Coordinates of C-alpha atoms in Angstrom, one line a residue:
X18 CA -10.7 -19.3 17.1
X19 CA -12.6 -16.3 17.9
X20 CA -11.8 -12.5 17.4
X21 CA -10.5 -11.6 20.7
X22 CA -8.1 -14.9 20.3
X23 CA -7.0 -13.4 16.9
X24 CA -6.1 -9.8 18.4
X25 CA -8.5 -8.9 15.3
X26 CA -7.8 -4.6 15.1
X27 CA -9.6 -4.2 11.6
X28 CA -11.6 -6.9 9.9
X29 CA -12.6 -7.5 6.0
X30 CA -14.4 -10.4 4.0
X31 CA -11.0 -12.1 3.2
X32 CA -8.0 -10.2 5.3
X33 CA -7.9 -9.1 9.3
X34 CA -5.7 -6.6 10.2
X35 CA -3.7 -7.4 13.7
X36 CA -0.7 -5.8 15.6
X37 CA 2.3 -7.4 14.7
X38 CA 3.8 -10.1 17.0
X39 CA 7.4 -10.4 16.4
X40 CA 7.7 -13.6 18.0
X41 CA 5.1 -15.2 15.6
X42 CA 4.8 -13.2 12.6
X43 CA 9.1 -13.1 12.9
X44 CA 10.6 -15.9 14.3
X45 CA 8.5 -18.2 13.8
X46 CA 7.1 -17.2 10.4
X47 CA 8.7 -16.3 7.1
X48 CA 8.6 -12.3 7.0
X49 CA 12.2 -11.8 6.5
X50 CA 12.0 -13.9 3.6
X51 CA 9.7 -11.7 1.9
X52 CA 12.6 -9.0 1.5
X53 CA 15.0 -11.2 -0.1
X54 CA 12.5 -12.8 -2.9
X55 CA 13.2 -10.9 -6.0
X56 CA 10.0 -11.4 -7.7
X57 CA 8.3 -9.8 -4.4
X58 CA 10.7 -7.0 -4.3
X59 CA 11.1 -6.7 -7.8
X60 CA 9.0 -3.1 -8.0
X61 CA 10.6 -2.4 -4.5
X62 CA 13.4 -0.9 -2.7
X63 CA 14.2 -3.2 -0.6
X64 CA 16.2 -6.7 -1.6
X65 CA 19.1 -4.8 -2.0
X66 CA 21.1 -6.2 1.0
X67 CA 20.3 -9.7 2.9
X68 CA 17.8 -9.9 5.2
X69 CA 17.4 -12.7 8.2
X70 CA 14.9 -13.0 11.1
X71 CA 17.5 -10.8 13.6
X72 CA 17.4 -8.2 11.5
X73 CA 13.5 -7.9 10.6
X74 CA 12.8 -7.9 14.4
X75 CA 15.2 -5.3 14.7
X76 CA 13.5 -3.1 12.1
X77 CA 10.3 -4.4 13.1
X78 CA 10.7 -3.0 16.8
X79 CA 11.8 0.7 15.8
X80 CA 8.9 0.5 13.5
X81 CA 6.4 -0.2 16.1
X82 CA 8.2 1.7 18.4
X83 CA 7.9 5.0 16.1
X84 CA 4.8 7.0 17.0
X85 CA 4.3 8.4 13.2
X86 CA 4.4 5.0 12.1
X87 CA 1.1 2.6 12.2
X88 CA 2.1 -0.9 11.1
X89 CA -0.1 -4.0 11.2
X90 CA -0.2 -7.7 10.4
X91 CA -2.2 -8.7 7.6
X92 CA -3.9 -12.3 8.1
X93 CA -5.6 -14.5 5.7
X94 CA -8.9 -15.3 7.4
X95 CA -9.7 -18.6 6.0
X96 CA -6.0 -19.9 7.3
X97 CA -5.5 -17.3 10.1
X98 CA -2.0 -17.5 8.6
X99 CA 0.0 -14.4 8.6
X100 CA 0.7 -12.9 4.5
X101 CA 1.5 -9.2 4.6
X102 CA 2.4 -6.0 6.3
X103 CA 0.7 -2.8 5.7
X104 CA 1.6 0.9 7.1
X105 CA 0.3 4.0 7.7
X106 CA 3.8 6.3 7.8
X107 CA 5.1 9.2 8.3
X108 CA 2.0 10.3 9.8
X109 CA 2.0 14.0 10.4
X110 CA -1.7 15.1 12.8
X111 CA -0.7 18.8 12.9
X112 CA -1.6 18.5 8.5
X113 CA -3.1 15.6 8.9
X114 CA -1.5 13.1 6.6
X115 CA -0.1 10.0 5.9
X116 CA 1.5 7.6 3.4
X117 CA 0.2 4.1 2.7
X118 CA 2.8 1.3 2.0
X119 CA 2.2 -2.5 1.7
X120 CA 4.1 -5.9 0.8
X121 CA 2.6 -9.3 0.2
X122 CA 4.5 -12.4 1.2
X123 CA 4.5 -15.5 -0.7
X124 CA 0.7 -16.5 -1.1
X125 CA -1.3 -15.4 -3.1
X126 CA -4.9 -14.7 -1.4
X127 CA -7.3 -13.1 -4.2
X128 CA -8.6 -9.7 -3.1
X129 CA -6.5 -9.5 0.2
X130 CA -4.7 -6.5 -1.3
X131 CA -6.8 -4.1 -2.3
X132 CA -9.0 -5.2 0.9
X133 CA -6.3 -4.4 3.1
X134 CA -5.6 -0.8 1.8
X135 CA -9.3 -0.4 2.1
X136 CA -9.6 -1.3 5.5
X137 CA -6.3 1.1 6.6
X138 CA -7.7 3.6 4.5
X139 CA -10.7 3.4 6.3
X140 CA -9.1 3.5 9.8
X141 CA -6.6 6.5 8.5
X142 CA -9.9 8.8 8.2
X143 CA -12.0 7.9 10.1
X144 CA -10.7 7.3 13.6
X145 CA -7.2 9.3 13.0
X146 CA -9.1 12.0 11.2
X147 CA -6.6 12.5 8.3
X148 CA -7.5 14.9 5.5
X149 CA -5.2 12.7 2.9
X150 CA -3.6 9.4 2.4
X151 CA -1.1 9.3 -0.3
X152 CA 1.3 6.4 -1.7
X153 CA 4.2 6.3 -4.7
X154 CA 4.1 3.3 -7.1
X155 CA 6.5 2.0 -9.4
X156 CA 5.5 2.4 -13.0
X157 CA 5.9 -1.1 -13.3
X158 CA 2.7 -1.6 -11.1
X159 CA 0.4 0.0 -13.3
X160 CA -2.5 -3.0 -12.8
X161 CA -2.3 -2.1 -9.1
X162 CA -2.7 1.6 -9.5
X163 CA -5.5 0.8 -11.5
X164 CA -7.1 -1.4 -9.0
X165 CA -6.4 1.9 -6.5
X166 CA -8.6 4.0 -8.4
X167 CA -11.3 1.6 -7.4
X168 CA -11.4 2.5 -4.1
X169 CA -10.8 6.4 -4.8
X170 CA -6.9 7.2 -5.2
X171 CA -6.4 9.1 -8.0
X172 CA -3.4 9.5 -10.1
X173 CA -1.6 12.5 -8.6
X174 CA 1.9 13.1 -9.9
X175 CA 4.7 11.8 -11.6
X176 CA 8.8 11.7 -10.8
X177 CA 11.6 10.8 -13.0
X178 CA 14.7 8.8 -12.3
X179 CA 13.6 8.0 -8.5
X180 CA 15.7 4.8 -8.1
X181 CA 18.0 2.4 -10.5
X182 CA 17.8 -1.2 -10.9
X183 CA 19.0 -3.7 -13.2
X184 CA 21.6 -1.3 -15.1
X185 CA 18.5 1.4 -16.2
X186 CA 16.7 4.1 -13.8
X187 CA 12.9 3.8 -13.5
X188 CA 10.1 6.1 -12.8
X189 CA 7.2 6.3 -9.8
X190 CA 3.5 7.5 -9.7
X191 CA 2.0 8.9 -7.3
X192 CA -1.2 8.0 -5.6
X193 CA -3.8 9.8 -3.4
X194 CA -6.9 10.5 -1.9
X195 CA -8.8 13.0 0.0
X196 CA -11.0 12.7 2.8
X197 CA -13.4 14.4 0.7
X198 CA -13.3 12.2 -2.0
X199 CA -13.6 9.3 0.5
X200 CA -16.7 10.3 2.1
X201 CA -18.2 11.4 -1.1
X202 CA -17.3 7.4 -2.0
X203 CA -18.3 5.6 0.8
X204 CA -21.9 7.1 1.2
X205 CA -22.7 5.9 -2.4
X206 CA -21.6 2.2 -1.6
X207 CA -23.4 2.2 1.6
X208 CA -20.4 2.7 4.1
X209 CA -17.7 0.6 2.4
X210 CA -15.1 1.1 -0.1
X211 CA -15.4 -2.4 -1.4
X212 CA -19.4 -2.9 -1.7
X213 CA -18.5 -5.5 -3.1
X214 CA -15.6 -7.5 -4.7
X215 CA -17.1 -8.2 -8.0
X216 CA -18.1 -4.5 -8.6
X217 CA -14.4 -3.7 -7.5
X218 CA -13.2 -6.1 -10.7
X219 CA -15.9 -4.6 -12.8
X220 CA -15.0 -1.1 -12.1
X221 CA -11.1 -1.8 -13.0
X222 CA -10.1 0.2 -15.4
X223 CA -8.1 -2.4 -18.2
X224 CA -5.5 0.2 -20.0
X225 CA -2.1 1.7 -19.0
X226 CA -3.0 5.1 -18.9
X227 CA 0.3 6.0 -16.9
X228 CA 2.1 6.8 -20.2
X229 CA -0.3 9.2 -21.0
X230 CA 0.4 11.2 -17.8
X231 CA 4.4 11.1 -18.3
X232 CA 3.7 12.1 -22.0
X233 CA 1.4 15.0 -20.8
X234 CA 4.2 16.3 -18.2
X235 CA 6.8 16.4 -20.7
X236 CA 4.5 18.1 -23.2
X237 CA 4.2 20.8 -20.5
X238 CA 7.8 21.0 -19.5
X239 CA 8.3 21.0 -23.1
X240 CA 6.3 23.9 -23.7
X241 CA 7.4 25.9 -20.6
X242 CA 11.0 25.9 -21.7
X243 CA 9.8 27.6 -25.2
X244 CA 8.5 29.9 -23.1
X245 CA 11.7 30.5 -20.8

């Protein structure tokens, strides 16, 4: 199958990124399944109420329908079998920003995550000239944030108490980066994000440095109501 016969929009090493077909990537696929797996959704707001293929094409539809919303199918090459969805949200071209959001279905494709974001990323800047992409992560997803900072997002921010699941309240990170900071990184790895995929692994930083952040906000908090 060639390229125009895959409705190809953004292509990588190991991922493609398409516009979504409800009728394949719906009802005749396994997306609405994604949502009620609780390991998928485990770090996720969703899987709170039952989902079925009526309802994601329903969601699906306003989605695509919703000019500040850019969602797109994320196919395994090798298969050509449909494994994610990835977004560009709220997108605002007056300030010129956007959030990033992703979920991965039920295979597991080495390197189709972090290639995915890169390729969005890449899109979100340089053809809908934003000025900064940003995301929020669970805290539990500390591996991924650190596989983020490979490809520029930097740790940002932190917020307490932003959702409750299984009887305690949990934390979320936030992510971004600047279209500064993205050209600065591209021209040193020749016009890519990923150069290549086993420099991305090398550069992964291995600690949890997200407790060091919460630890250094309430330090600061700490110290400011001394002050007050």
């Amino acid at each position: 199958m060639n390229s125009a016969d895959r409705n190809i929009f953004l292509e990588g090493e190991i991922v493609y990124l398409r516009k979504v077909n409800i009728e394949k990537d719906v009802y005749n696929g396994d997306w609405h399944q994604w949502f009620n797996d609780k390991e998928i959704t485990k770090y996720l707001v969703h899987g709170i109420y039952p989902n079925d293929k009526e309802e994601q094409a329903r969601i699906t539809e306003e989605q695509l329908k919703n000019k500040s919303t850019l969602m797109l199918t994320i196919v395994n090459k090798s298969t050509d079998q449909s494994i994610g969805v990835i977004t560009l949200k709220t997108i605002d071209l007056i300030n010129r920003t956007a959030e990033i959001g992703m979920v991965l279905g039920f295979a597991k494709v080495k390197g189709a995550a972090i290639e995915s974001i890169a390729l969005l990323t890449q899109h979100g800047f340089d053809r809908l000239n934003l000025v900064k992409i940003y995301a929020g992560q669970h805290i539990g997803l500390w591996k991924w944030v650190n596989t983020l900072e490979t490809i520029g997002y930097k740790l940002e921010g932190y917020r307490r108490n932003m959702g409750f699941k299984e009887g305690k309240p949990y934390d979320i990170v936030l992510t971004g980066i600047t279209c500064e900071d993205y050209y600065k990184l591209k021209e040193t790895r020749g016009g890519k994000l990923i150069d290549s995929f086993d420099k991305i692994y090398a550069r992964k930083r291995k600690e949890n440095i997200i407790p060091e952040l919460k630890n250094f906000l309430e330090q600061l908090n700490k110290n400011t109501n001394e002050v007050l």
